[in-house]
PDB file of C-alpha atoms and ligand atoms in Angstrom:
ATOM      1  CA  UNK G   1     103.453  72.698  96.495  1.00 89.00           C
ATOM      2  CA  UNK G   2     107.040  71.491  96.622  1.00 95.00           C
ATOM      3  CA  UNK G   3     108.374  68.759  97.763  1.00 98.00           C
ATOM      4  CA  UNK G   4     111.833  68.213 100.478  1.00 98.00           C
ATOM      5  CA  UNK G   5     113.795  65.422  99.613  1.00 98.00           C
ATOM      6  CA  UNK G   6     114.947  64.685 104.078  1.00 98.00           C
ATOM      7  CA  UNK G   7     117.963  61.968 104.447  1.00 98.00           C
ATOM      8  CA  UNK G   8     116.255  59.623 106.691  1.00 98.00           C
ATOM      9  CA  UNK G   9     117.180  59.502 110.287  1.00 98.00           C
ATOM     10  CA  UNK G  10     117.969  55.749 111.405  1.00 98.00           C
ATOM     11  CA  UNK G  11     114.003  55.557 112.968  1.00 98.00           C
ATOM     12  CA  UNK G  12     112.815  56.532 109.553  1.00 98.00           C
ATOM     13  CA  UNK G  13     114.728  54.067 108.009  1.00 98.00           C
ATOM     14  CA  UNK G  14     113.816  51.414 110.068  1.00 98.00           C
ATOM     15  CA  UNK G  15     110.194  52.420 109.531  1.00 97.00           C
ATOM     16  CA  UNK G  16     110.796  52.421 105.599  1.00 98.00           C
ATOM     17  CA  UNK G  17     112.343  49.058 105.697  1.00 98.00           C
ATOM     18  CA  UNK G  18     109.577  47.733 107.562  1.00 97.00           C
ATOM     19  CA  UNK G  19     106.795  48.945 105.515  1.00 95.00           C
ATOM     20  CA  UNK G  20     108.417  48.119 102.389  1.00 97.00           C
ATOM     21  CA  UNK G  21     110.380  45.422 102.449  1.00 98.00           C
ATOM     22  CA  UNK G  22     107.467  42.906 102.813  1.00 98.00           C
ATOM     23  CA  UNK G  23     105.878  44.813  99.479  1.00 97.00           C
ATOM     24  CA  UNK G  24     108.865  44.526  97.858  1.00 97.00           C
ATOM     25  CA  UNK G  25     108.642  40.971  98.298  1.00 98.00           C
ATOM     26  CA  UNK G  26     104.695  40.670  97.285  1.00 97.00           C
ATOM     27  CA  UNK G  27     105.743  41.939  93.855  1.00 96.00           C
ATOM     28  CA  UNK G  28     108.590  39.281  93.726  1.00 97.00           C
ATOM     29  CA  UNK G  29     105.662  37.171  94.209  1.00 96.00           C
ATOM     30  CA  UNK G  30     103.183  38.640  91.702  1.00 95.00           C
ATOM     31  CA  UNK G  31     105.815  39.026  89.144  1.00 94.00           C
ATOM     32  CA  UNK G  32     106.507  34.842  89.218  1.00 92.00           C
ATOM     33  CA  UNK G  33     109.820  35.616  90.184  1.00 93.00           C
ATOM     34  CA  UNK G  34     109.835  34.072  93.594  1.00 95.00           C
ATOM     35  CA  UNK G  35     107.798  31.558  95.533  1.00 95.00           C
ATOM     36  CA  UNK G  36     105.919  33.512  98.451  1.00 97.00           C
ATOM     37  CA  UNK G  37     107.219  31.016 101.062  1.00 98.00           C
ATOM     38  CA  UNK G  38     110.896  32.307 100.583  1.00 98.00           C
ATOM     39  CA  UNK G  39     109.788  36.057  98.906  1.00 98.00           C
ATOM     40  CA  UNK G  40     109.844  37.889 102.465  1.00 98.00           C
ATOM     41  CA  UNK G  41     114.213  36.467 103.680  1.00 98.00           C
ATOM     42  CA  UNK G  42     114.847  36.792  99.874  1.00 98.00           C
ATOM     43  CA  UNK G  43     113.594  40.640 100.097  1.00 98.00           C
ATOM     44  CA  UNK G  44     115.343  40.667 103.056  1.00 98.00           C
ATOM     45  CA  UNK G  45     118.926  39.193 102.203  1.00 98.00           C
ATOM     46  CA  UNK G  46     118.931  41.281  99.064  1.00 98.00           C
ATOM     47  CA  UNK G  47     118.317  44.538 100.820  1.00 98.00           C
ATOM     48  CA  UNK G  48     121.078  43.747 103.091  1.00 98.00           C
ATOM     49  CA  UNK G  49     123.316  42.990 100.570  1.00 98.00           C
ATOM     50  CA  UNK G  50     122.792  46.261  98.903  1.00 98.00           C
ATOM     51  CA  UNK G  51     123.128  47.930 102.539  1.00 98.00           C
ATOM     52  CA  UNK G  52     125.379  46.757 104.186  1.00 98.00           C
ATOM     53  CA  UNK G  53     126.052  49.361 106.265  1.00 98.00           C
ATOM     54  CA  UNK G  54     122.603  50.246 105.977  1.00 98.00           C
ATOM     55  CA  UNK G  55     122.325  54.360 105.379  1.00 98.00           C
ATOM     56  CA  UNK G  56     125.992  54.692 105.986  1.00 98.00           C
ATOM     57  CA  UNK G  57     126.513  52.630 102.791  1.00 98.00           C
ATOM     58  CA  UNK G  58     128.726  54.408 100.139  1.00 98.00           C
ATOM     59  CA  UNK G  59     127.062  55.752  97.437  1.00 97.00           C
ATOM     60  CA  UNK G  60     123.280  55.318  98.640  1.00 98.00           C
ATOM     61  CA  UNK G  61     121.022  58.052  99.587  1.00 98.00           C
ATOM     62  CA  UNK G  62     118.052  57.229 101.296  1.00 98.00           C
ATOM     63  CA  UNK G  63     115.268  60.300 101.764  1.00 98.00           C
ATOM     64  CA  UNK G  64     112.238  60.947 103.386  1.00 98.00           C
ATOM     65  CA  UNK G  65     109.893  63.210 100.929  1.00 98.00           C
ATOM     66  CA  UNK G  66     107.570  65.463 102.261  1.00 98.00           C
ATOM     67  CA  UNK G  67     105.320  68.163 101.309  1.00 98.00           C
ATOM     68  CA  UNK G  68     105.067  71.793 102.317  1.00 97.00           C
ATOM     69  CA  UNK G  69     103.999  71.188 106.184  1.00 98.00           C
ATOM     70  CA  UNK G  70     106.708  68.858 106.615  1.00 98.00           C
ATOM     71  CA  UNK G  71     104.483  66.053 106.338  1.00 98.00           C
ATOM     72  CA  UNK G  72     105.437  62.328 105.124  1.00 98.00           C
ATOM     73  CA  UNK G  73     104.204  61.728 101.402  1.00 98.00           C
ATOM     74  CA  UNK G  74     106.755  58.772 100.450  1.00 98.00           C
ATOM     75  CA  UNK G  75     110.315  57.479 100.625  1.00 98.00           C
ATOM     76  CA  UNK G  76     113.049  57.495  97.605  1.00 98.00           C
ATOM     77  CA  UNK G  77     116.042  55.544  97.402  1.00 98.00           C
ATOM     78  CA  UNK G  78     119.043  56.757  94.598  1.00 98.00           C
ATOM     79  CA  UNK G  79     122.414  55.285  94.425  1.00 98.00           C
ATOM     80  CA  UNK G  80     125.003  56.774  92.303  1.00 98.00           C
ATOM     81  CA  UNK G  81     126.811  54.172  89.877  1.00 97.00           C
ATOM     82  CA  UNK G  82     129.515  53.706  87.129  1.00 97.00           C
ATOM     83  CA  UNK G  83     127.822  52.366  83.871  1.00 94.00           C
ATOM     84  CA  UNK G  84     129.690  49.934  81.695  1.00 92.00           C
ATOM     85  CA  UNK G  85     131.285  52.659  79.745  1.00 96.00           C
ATOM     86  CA  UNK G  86     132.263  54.673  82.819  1.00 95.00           C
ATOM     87  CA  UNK G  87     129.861  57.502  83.274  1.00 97.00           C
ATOM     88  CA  UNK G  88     128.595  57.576  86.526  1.00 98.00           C
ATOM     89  CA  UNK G  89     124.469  57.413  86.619  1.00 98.00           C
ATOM     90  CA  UNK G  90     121.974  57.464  88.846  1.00 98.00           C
ATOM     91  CA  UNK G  91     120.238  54.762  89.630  1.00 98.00           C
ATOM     92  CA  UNK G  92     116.394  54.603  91.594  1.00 98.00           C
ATOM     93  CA  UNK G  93     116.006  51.617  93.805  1.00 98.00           C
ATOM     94  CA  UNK G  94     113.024  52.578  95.354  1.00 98.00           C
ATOM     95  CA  UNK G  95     110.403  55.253  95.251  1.00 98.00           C
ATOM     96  CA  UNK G  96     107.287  54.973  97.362  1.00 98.00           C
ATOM     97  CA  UNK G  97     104.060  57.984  97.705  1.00 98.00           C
ATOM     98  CA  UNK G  98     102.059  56.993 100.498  1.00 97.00           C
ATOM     99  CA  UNK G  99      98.429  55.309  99.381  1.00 97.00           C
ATOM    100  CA  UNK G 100      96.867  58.616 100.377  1.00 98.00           C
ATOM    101  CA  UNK G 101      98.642  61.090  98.708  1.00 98.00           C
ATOM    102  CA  UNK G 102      99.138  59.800  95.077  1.00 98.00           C
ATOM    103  CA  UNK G 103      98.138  61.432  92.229  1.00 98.00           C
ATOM    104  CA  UNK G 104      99.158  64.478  93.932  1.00 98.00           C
ATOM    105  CA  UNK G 105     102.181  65.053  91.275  1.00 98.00           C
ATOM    106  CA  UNK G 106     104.956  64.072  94.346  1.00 98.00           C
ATOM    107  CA  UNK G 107     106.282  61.088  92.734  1.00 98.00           C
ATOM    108  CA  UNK G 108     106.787  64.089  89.746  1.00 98.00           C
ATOM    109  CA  UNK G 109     108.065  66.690  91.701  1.00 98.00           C
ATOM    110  CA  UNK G 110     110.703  63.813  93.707  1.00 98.00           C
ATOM    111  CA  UNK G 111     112.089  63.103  90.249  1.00 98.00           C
ATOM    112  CA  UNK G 112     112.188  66.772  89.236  1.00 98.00           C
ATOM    113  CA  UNK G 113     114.218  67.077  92.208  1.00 98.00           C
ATOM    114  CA  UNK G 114     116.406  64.310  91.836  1.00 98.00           C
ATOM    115  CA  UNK G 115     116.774  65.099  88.000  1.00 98.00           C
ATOM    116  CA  UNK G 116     117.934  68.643  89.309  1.00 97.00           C
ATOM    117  CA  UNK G 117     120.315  67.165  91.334  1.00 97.00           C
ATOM    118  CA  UNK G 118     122.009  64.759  89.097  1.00 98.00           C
ATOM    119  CA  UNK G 119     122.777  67.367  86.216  1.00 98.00           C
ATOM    120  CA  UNK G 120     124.386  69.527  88.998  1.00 98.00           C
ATOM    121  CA  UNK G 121     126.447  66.128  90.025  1.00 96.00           C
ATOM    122  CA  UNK G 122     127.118  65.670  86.287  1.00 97.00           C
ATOM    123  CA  UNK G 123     125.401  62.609  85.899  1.00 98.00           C
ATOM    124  CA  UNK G 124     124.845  60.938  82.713  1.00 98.00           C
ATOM    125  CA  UNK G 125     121.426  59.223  83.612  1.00 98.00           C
ATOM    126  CA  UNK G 126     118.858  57.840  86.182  1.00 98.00           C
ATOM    127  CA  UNK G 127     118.336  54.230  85.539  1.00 98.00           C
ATOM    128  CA  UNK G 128     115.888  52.495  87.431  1.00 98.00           C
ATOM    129  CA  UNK G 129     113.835  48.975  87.182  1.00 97.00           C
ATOM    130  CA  UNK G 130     110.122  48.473  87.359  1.00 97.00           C
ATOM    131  CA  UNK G 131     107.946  45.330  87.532  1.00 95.00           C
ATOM    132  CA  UNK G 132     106.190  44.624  84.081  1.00 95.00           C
ATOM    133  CA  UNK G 133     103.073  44.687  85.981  1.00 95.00           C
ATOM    134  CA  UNK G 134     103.261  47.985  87.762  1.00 97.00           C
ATOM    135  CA  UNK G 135     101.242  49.886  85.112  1.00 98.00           C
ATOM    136  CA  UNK G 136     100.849  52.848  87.082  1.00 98.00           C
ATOM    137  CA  UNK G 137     104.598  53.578  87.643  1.00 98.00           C
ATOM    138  CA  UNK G 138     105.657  52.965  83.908  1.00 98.00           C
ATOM    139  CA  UNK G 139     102.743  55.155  82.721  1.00 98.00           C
ATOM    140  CA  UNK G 140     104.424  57.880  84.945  1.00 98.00           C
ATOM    141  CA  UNK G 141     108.108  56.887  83.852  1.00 98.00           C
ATOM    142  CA  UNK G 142     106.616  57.166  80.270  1.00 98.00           C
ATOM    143  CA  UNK G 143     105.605  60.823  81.348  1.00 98.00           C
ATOM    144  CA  UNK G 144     108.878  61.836  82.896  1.00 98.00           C
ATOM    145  CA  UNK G 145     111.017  60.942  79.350  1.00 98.00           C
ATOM    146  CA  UNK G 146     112.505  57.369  80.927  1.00 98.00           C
ATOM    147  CA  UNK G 147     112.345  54.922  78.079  1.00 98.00           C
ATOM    148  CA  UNK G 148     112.718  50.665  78.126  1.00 97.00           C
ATOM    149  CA  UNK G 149     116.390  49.893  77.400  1.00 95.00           C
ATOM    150  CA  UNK G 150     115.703  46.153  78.247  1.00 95.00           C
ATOM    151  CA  UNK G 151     112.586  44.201  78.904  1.00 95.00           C
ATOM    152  CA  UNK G 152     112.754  41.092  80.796  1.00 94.00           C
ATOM    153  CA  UNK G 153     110.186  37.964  80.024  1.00 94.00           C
ATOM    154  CA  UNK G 154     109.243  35.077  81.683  1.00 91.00           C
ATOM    155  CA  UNK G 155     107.081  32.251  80.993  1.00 91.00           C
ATOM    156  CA  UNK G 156     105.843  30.038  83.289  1.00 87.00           C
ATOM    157  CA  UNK G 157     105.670  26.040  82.984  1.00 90.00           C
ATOM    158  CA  UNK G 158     103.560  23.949  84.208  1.00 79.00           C
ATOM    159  CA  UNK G 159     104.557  22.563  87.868  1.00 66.00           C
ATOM    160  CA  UNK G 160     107.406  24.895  88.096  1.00 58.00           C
TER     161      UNK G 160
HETATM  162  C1  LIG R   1     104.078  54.918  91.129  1.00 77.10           C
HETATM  163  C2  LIG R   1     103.964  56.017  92.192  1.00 77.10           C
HETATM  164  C3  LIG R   1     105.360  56.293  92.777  1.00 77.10           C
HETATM  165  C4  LIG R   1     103.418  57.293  91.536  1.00 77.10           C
HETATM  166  O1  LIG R   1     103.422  58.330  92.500  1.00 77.10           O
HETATM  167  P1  LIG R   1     102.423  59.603  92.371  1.00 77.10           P
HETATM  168  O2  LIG R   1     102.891  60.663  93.304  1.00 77.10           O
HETATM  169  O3  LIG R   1     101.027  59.142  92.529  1.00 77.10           O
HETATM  170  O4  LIG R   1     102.668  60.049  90.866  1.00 77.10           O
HETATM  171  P2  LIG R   1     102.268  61.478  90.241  1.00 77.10           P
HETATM  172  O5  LIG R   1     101.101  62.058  90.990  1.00 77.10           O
HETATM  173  O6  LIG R   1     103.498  62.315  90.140  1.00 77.10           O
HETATM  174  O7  LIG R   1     101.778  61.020  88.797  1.00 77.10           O
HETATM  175  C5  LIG R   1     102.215  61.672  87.613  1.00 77.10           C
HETATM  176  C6  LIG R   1     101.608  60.984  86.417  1.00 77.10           C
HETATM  177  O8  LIG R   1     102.063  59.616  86.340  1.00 77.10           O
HETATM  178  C7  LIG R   1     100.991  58.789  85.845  1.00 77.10           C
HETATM  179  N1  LIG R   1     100.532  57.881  86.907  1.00 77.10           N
HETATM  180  C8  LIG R   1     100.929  57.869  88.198  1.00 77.10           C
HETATM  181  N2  LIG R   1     100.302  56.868  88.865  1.00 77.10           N
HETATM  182  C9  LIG R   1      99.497  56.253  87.974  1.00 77.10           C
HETATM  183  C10 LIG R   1      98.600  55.153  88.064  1.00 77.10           C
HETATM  184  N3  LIG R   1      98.390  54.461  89.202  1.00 77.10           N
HETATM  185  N4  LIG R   1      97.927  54.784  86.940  1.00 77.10           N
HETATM  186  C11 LIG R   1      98.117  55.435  85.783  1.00 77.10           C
HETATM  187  N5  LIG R   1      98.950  56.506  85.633  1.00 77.10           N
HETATM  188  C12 LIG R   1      99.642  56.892  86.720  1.00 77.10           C
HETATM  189  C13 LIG R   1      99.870  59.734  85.477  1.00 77.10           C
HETATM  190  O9  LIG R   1     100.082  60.149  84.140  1.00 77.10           O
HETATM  191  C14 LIG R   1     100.097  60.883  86.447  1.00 77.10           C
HETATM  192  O10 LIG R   1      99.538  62.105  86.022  1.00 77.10           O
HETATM  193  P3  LIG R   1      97.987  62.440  86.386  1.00 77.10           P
HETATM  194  O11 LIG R   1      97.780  62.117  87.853  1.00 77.10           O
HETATM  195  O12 LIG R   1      97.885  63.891  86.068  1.00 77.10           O
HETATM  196  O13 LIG R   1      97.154  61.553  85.510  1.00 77.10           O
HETATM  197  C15 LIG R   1     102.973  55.601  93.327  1.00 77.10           C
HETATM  198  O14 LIG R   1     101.784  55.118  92.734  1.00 77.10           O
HETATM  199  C16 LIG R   1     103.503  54.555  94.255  1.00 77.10           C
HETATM  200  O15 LIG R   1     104.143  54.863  95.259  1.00 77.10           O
HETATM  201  N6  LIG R   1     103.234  53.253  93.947  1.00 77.10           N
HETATM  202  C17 LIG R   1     103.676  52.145  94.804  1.00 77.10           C
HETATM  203  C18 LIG R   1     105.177  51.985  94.771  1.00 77.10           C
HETATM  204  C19 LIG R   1     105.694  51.837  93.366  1.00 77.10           C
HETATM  205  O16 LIG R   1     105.136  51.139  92.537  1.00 77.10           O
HETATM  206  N7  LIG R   1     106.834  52.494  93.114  1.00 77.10           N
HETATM  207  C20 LIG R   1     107.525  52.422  91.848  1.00 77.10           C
HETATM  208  C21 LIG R   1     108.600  51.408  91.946  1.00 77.10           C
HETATM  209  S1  LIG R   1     109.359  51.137  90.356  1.00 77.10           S
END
């Protein structure tokens, strides 16, 4: 099996945004970092605000992944970015398999891909954040090599 990393067509990315927009602001939620009355404009404004011209924003590549029959399987989102020393990086905003196809190995093969891609681009890393409760995507950052360079806690207080 391999996997096509597609830049998404505008329909595509309005689909994307649709679907996973509102999830992005769930885990907001979940993680305590936002209150769910505000989580889905928050989600929103923030998006927008790293989009601005949505895919025609420099720097940000937004693809549709899909297997051998051309079929859907998920959705990645890489920017490329200066780190504070300089060296450009990658970074992942967003990588999504579809319910029904993970543990298939595509969430693997897209960051094989994009790995590929970055040494050819001379990149000196892909950076990328993850929600302290997303167990399954840390166990398979753990797997790819990725490593915790900072770990963000919260505690909440009572009535807050
Ligand atoms: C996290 C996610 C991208 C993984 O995609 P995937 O295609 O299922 O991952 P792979 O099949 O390549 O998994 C490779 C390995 O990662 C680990 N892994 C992946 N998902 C896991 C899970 N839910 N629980 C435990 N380990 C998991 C396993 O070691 C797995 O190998 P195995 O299936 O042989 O045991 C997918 O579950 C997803 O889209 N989740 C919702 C969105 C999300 O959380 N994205 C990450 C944002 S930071």
């Amino acid at each position: 099996m391999t996997i096509t990393l597609q830049p998404m067509t505008e329909a595509e990315f309005a689909a994307y945004q649709a679907d996973q927009v509102p999830d992005y602001a769930q885990q907001k939620v979940r993680s305590g970092q936002w209150p769910a009355a505000e989580a889905l404009a928050l989600a929103q404004r923030e998006v927008a605000g790293l989009l601005p011209q949505g895919l025609a924003t420099p720097d940000h590549r937004l693809f549709t992944l899909r297997d051998d029959d051309g079929q859907l399987v998920g959705w990645l989102w890489v920017a490329e970015q200066p780190r504070a020393d300089g060296a450009r990086c990658a970074y992942v905003y967003d990588v999504v398999i579809r319910p029904e196809r993970r543990r298939e190995g595509w969430a693997t093969q897209a960051f094989t891909a994009l790995e590929a891609h970055a040494r050819v681009r001379g990149l000196a890393a892909i950076g990328l954040h993850v929600f302290g409760h997303n167990h399954g995507a840390r166990a398979l950052y753990e797997q790819l090599g990725f490593v915790a360079t900072s770990v963000v806690m919260s505690k909440p207080l009572d009535g807050a």
